[in-house]
XYZ file of C-alpha atoms in Angstrom:
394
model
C 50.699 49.914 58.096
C 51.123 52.561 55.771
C 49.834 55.889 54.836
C 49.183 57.733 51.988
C 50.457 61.138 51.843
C 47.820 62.098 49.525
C 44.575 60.989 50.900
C 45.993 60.204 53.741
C 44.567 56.589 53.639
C 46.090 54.222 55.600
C 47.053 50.661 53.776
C 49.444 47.427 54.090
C 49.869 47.990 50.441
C 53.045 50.126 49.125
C 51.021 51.832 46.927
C 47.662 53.734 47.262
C 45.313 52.050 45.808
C 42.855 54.954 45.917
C 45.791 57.761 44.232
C 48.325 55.502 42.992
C 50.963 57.295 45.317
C 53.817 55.646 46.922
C 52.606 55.281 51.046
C 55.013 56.025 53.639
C 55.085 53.845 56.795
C 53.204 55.046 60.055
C 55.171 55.932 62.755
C 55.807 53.653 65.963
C 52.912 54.437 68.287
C 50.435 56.613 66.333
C 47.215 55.141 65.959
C 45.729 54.076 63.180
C 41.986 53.795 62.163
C 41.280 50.553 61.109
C 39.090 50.837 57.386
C 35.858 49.267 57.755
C 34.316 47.653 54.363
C 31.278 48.986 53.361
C 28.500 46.996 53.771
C 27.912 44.441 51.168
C 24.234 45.914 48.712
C 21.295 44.380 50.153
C 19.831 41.143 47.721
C 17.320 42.043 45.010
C 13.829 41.812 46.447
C 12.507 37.864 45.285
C 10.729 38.237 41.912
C 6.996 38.074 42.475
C 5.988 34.401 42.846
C 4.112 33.549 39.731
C 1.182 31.469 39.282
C 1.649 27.781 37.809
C -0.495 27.444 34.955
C -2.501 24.612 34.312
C -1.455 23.475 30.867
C 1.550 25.824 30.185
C 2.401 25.455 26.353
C 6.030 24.269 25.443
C 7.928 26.970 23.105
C 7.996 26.180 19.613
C 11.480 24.935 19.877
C 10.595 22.308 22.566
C 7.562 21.197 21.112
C 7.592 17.637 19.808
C 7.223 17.367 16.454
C 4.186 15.645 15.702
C 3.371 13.528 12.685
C 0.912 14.117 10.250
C -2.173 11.939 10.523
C -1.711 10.806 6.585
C 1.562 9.415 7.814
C 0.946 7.546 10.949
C 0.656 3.492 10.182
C -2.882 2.281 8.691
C -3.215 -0.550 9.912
C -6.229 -3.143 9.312
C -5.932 -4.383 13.104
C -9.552 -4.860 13.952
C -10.694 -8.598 12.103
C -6.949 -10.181 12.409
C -8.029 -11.820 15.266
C -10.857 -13.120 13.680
C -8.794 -14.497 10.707
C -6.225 -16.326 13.047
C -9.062 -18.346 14.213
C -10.154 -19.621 10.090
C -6.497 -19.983 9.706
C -5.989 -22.226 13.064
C -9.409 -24.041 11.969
C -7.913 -25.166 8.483
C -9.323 -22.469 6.318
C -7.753 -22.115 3.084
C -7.127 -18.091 2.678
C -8.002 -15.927 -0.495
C -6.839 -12.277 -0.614
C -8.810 -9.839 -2.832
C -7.007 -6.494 -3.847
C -7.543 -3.227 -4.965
C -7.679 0.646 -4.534
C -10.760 1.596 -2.991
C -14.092 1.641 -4.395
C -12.642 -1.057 -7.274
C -15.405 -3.379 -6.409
C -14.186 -6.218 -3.761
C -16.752 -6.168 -1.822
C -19.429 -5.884 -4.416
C -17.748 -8.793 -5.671
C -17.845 -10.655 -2.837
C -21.181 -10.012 -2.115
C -21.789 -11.351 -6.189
C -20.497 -14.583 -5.052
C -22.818 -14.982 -2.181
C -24.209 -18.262 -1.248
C -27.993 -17.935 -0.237
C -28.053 -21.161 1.619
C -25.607 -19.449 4.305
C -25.873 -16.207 6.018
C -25.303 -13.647 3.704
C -25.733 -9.929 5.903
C -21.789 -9.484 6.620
C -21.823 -7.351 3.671
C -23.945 -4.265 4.680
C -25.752 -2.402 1.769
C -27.446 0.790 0.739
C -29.467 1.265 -1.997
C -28.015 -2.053 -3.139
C -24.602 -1.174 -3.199
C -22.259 -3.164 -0.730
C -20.659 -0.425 1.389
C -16.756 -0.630 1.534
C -14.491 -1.774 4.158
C -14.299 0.550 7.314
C -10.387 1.800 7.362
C -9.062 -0.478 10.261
C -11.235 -3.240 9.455
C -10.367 -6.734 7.856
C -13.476 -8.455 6.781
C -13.559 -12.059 6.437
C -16.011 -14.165 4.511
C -16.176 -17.746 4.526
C -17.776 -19.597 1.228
C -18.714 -23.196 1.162
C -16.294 -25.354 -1.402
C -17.335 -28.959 -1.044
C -15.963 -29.892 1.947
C -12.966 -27.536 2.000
C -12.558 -24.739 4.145
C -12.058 -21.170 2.221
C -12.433 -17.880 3.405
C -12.061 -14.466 1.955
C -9.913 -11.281 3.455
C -11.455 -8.486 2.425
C -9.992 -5.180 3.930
C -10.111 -1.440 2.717
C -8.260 -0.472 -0.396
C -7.071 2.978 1.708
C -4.398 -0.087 2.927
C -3.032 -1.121 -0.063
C -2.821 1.865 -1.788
C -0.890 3.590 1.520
C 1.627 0.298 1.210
C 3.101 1.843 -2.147
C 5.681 4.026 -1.585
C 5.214 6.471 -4.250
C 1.801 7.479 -2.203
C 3.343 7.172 1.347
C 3.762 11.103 2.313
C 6.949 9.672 3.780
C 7.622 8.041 0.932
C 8.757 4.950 3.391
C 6.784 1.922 4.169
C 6.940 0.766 7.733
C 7.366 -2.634 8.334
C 4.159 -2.954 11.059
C 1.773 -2.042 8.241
C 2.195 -5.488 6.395
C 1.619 -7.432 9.641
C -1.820 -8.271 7.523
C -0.147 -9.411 4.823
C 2.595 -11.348 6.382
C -0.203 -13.217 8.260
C -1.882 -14.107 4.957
C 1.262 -15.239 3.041
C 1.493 -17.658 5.464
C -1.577 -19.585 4.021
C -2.647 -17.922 1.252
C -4.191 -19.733 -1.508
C -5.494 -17.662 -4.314
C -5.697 -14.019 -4.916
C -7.721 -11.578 -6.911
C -6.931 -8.383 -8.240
C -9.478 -5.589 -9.151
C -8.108 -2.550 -11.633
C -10.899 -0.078 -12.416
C -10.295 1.143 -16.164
C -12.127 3.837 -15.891
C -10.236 5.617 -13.122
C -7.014 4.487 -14.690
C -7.584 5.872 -18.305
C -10.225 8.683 -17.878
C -8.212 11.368 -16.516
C -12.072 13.227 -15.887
C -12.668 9.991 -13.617
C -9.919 10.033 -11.337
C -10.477 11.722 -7.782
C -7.369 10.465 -6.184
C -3.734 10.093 -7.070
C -3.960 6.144 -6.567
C -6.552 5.757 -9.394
C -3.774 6.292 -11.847
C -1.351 3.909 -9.881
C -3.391 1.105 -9.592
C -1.013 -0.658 -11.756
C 2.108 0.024 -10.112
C 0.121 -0.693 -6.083
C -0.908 -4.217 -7.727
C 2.421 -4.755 -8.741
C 4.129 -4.023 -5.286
C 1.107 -5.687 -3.714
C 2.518 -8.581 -5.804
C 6.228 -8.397 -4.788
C 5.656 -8.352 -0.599
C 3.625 -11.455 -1.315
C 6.280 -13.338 -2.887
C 8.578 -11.632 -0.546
C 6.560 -12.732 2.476
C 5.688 -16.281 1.179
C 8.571 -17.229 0.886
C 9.594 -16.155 4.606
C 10.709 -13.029 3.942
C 12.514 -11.363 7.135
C 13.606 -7.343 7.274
C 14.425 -7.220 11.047
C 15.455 -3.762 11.201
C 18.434 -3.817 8.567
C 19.909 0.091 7.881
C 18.515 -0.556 4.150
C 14.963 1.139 3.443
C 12.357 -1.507 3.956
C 11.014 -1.435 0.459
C 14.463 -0.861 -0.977
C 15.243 -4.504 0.784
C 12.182 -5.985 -0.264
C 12.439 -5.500 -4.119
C 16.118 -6.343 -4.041
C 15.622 -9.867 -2.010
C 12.666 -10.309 -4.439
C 14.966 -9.790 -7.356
C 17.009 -13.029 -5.964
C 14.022 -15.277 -5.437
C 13.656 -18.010 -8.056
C 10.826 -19.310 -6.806
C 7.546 -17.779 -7.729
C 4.069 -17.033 -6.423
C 2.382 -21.190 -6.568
C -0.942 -19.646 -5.747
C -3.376 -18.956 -8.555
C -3.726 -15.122 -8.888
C -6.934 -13.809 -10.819
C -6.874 -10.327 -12.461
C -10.482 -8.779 -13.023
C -11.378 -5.287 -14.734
C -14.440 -4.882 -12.689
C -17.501 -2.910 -13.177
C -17.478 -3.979 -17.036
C -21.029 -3.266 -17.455
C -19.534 0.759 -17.397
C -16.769 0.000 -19.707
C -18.313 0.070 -23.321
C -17.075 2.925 -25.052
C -13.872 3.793 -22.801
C -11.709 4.971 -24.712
C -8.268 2.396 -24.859
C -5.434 5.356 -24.561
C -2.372 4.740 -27.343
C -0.080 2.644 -25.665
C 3.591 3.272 -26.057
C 5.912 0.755 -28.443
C 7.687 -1.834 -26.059
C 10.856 -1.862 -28.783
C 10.871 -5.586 -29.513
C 8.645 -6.670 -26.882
C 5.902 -4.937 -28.887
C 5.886 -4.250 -32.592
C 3.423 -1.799 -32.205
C 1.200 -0.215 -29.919
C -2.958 -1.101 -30.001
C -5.023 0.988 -32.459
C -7.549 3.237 -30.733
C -10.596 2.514 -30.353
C -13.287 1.673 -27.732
C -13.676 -0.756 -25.287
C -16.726 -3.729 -25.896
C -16.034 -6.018 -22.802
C -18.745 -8.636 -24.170
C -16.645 -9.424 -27.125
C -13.220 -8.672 -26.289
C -10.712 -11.579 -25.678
C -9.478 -10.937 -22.124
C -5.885 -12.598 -22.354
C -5.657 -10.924 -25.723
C -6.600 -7.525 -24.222
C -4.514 -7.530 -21.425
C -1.400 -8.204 -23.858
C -2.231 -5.066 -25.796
C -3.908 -2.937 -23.426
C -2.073 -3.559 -19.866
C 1.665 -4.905 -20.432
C 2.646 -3.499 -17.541
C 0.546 -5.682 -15.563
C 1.183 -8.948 -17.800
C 4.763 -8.218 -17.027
C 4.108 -8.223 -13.046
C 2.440 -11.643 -13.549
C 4.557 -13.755 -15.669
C 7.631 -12.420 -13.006
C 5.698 -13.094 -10.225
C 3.451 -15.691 -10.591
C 3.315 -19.489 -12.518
C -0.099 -19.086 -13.254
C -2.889 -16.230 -13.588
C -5.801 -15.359 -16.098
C -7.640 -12.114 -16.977
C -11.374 -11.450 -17.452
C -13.924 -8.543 -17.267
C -17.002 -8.896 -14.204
C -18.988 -6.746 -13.387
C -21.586 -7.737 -10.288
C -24.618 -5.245 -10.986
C -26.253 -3.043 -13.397
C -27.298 0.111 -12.329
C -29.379 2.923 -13.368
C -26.737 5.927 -14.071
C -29.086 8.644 -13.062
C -30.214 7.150 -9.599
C -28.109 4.624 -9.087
C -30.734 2.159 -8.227
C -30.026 -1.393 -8.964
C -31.705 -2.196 -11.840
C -30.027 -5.928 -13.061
C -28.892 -7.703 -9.539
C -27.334 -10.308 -11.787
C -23.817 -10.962 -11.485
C -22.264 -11.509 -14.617
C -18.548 -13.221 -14.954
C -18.165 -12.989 -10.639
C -18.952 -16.524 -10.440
C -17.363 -18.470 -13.291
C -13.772 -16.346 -12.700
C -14.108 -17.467 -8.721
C -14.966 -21.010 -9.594
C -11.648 -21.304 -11.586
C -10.088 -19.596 -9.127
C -11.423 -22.262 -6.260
C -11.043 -25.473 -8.629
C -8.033 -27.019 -8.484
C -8.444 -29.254 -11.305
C -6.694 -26.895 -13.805
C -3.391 -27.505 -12.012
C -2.047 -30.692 -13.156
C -0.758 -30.376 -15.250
C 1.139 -28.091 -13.884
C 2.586 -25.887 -16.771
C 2.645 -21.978 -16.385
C 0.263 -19.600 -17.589
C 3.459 -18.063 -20.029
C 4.249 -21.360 -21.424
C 0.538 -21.502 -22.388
C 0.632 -18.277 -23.650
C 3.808 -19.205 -25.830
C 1.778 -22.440 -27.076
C -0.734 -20.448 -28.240
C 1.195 -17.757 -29.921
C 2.730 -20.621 -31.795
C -0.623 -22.021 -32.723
C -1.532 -19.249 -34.197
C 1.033 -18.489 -36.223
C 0.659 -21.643 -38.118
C -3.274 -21.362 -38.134
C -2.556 -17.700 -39.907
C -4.041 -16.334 -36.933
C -1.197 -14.633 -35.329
C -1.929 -11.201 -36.465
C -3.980 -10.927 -33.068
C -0.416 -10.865 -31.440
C 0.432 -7.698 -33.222
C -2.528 -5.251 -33.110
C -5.707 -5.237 -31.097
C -7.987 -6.900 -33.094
C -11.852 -5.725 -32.960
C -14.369 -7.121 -30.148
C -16.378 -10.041 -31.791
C -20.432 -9.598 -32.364
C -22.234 -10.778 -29.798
């Protein structure tokens, strides 16, 4: 051992490590006091046990992030079951679409057979009341001896389909499980645009009554899509992205016969028609402006002038459609009572709709459209084709 001449500590080290001095070795014999350690500090005293909470909150940075209810998947589950039964029984399927409060069940209810049972379609104050969200409605009509039933569901589910109203802006694959069962065997379909909402800006309530166009049109393209066993499974492509691009491929078209309707006509004199824009060459003008007068207005004539967009979206789509105005009530404006429960137009555009005899032969609505033009033009009549001409007296 050694000691340091300093503090007189005694060490095995050379050096103090207390002063840093060089130690000098302890003589033979002398004794030497062993250093004891200091004890080591007692522990810290336990913290105080605490209480477990009940429901103890996460912090903000380990909460899950939750989506927003306008974003989780609408989906018309409740009724599918019910509508895999018509279509194991044979039933021809007809879709009807629209935004909601267009008129499709209204319509529906217009086309009502009395002989049958006729209270699926609850009303109030004579008004059929739209489809619950959730909820796909079917209604079976009586066609000879055929089997046809109607899918009615809410127009919240079509309009949440198009991706320019998806908060997301994606479309999930689950929420066309409706419409891929309906491709399957669908047979006809209608669609319902509401003029009013689309052209009166004072109208609209909702960002989807100015779309209406555009949701018909996609409504359109994942029926094709679909029909023609159209299959995402999960590819890194955005679903809708894939859709429209495999659509663009297709050469078939939609075989079904597809039935656009501006509803609630009887409201439509004196709309306003809003200038449409000059389609280059596809238009040599736009219409002149002026008011609507459904009674006397051509409906194939109007829809040239007055919706291109959507005669566009048929003639791509579909081999053969037709246009007309309906309207399945009159009411009184300031009440809203019911005040002419006849249905005017419902049931002569659902009979050609449901008649088959039209088909053969089978040429396309365009080429008709084409034929015509060409009449026209060599009765002197072909002015028509350029500028809206005025509703006929009636």
């Amino acid at each position: 051992m050694n000691r340091c001449p300093s503090c007189n500590r005694t060490t095995a080290d050379d050096i103090c490590p207390e002063c840093g001095l060089l130690t000098e070795p302890v003589p033979a014999g002398e004794a030497v006091e062993t250093e004891i350690p200091p004890p080591p500090p007692p522990p810290p005293p336990p913290p105080p046990e605490q209480k477990a909470r009940p429901e103890e909150r996460p912090r903000p940075e380990e909460r899950p992030r939750e989506e927003p209810a306008s974003a989780t998947p609408l989906i018309p589950q409740a009724g599918q079951q019910q509508l895999e039964e018509y279509i194991k029984d044979g039933y021809e399927v007809f879709l009807i679409a629209g935004i909601a409060a267009a008129g499709k069940t209204q319509l529906l209810d217009a086309y009502r057979q009395d002989a049958f049972l006729s209270d699926a379609v609850k009303k109030r104050r004579g008004h059929a009341l739209p489809t619950n969200p959730q909820q796909l409605d079917c209604h079976p009509v009586s066609v000879g001896r055929r089997k046809v039933v109607f899918a009615d569901t809410s127009g919240e589910h079509f309009q949440r389909l198009y991706p320019g109203l998806a908060l997301t802006g994606e479309v999930r694959e689950a929420e066309i499980d409706f419409l891929r069962l309906i491709s399957r065997n669908l047979r006809g379909l209608v669609l319902l645009v509401d003029l009013q909402r689309l052209w009166n800006p004072a109208l609209r309530t909702n960002p989807e009554d100015a779309e209406q166009v555009k949701i018909l049109t996609w409504i359109l393209v994942l029926l094709r899509w679909l029909h023609y066993d159209g299959d995402y499974k999960g590819r890194r492509i955005r679903f809708q992205d894939y859709v429209n691009r495999e659509t663009m491929r297709l050469r078939k078209k939609l075989k079904v016969p597809v039935l656009a309707l501006f509803s609630k006509a009887d409201e439509l004199t004196g709309l306003a028609i809003p200038q449409q824009p000059p389609h280059m060459w596809l238009r040599p003008s736009g219409p002149a402006l002026r008011n609507i007068f459904p009674a006397g207005e051509d409906p194939l004539v109007f829809a040239y002038h007055c919706m291109p967009d959507l005669l566009e979206a048929l003639e791509t789509h579909v081999t053969n459609f037709r246009f007309d105005f309906v309207h399945s009530l009159v009411t009184d404006r300031d009440t809203g009572e019911v005040i002419d429960p006849t249905a005017c137009g419902a049931a002569l555009s659902i009979r050609w709709l449901l008649d088959p005899s039209w088909r053969w032969p089978a040429i396309p609505t365009r080429v008709w459209i084409s034929l015509q033009r060409l009449l026209d033009d060599k009765i002197k009549r072909d002015e028509r084709w350029q500028r809206l001409p005025n509703p006929e007296d009636v």
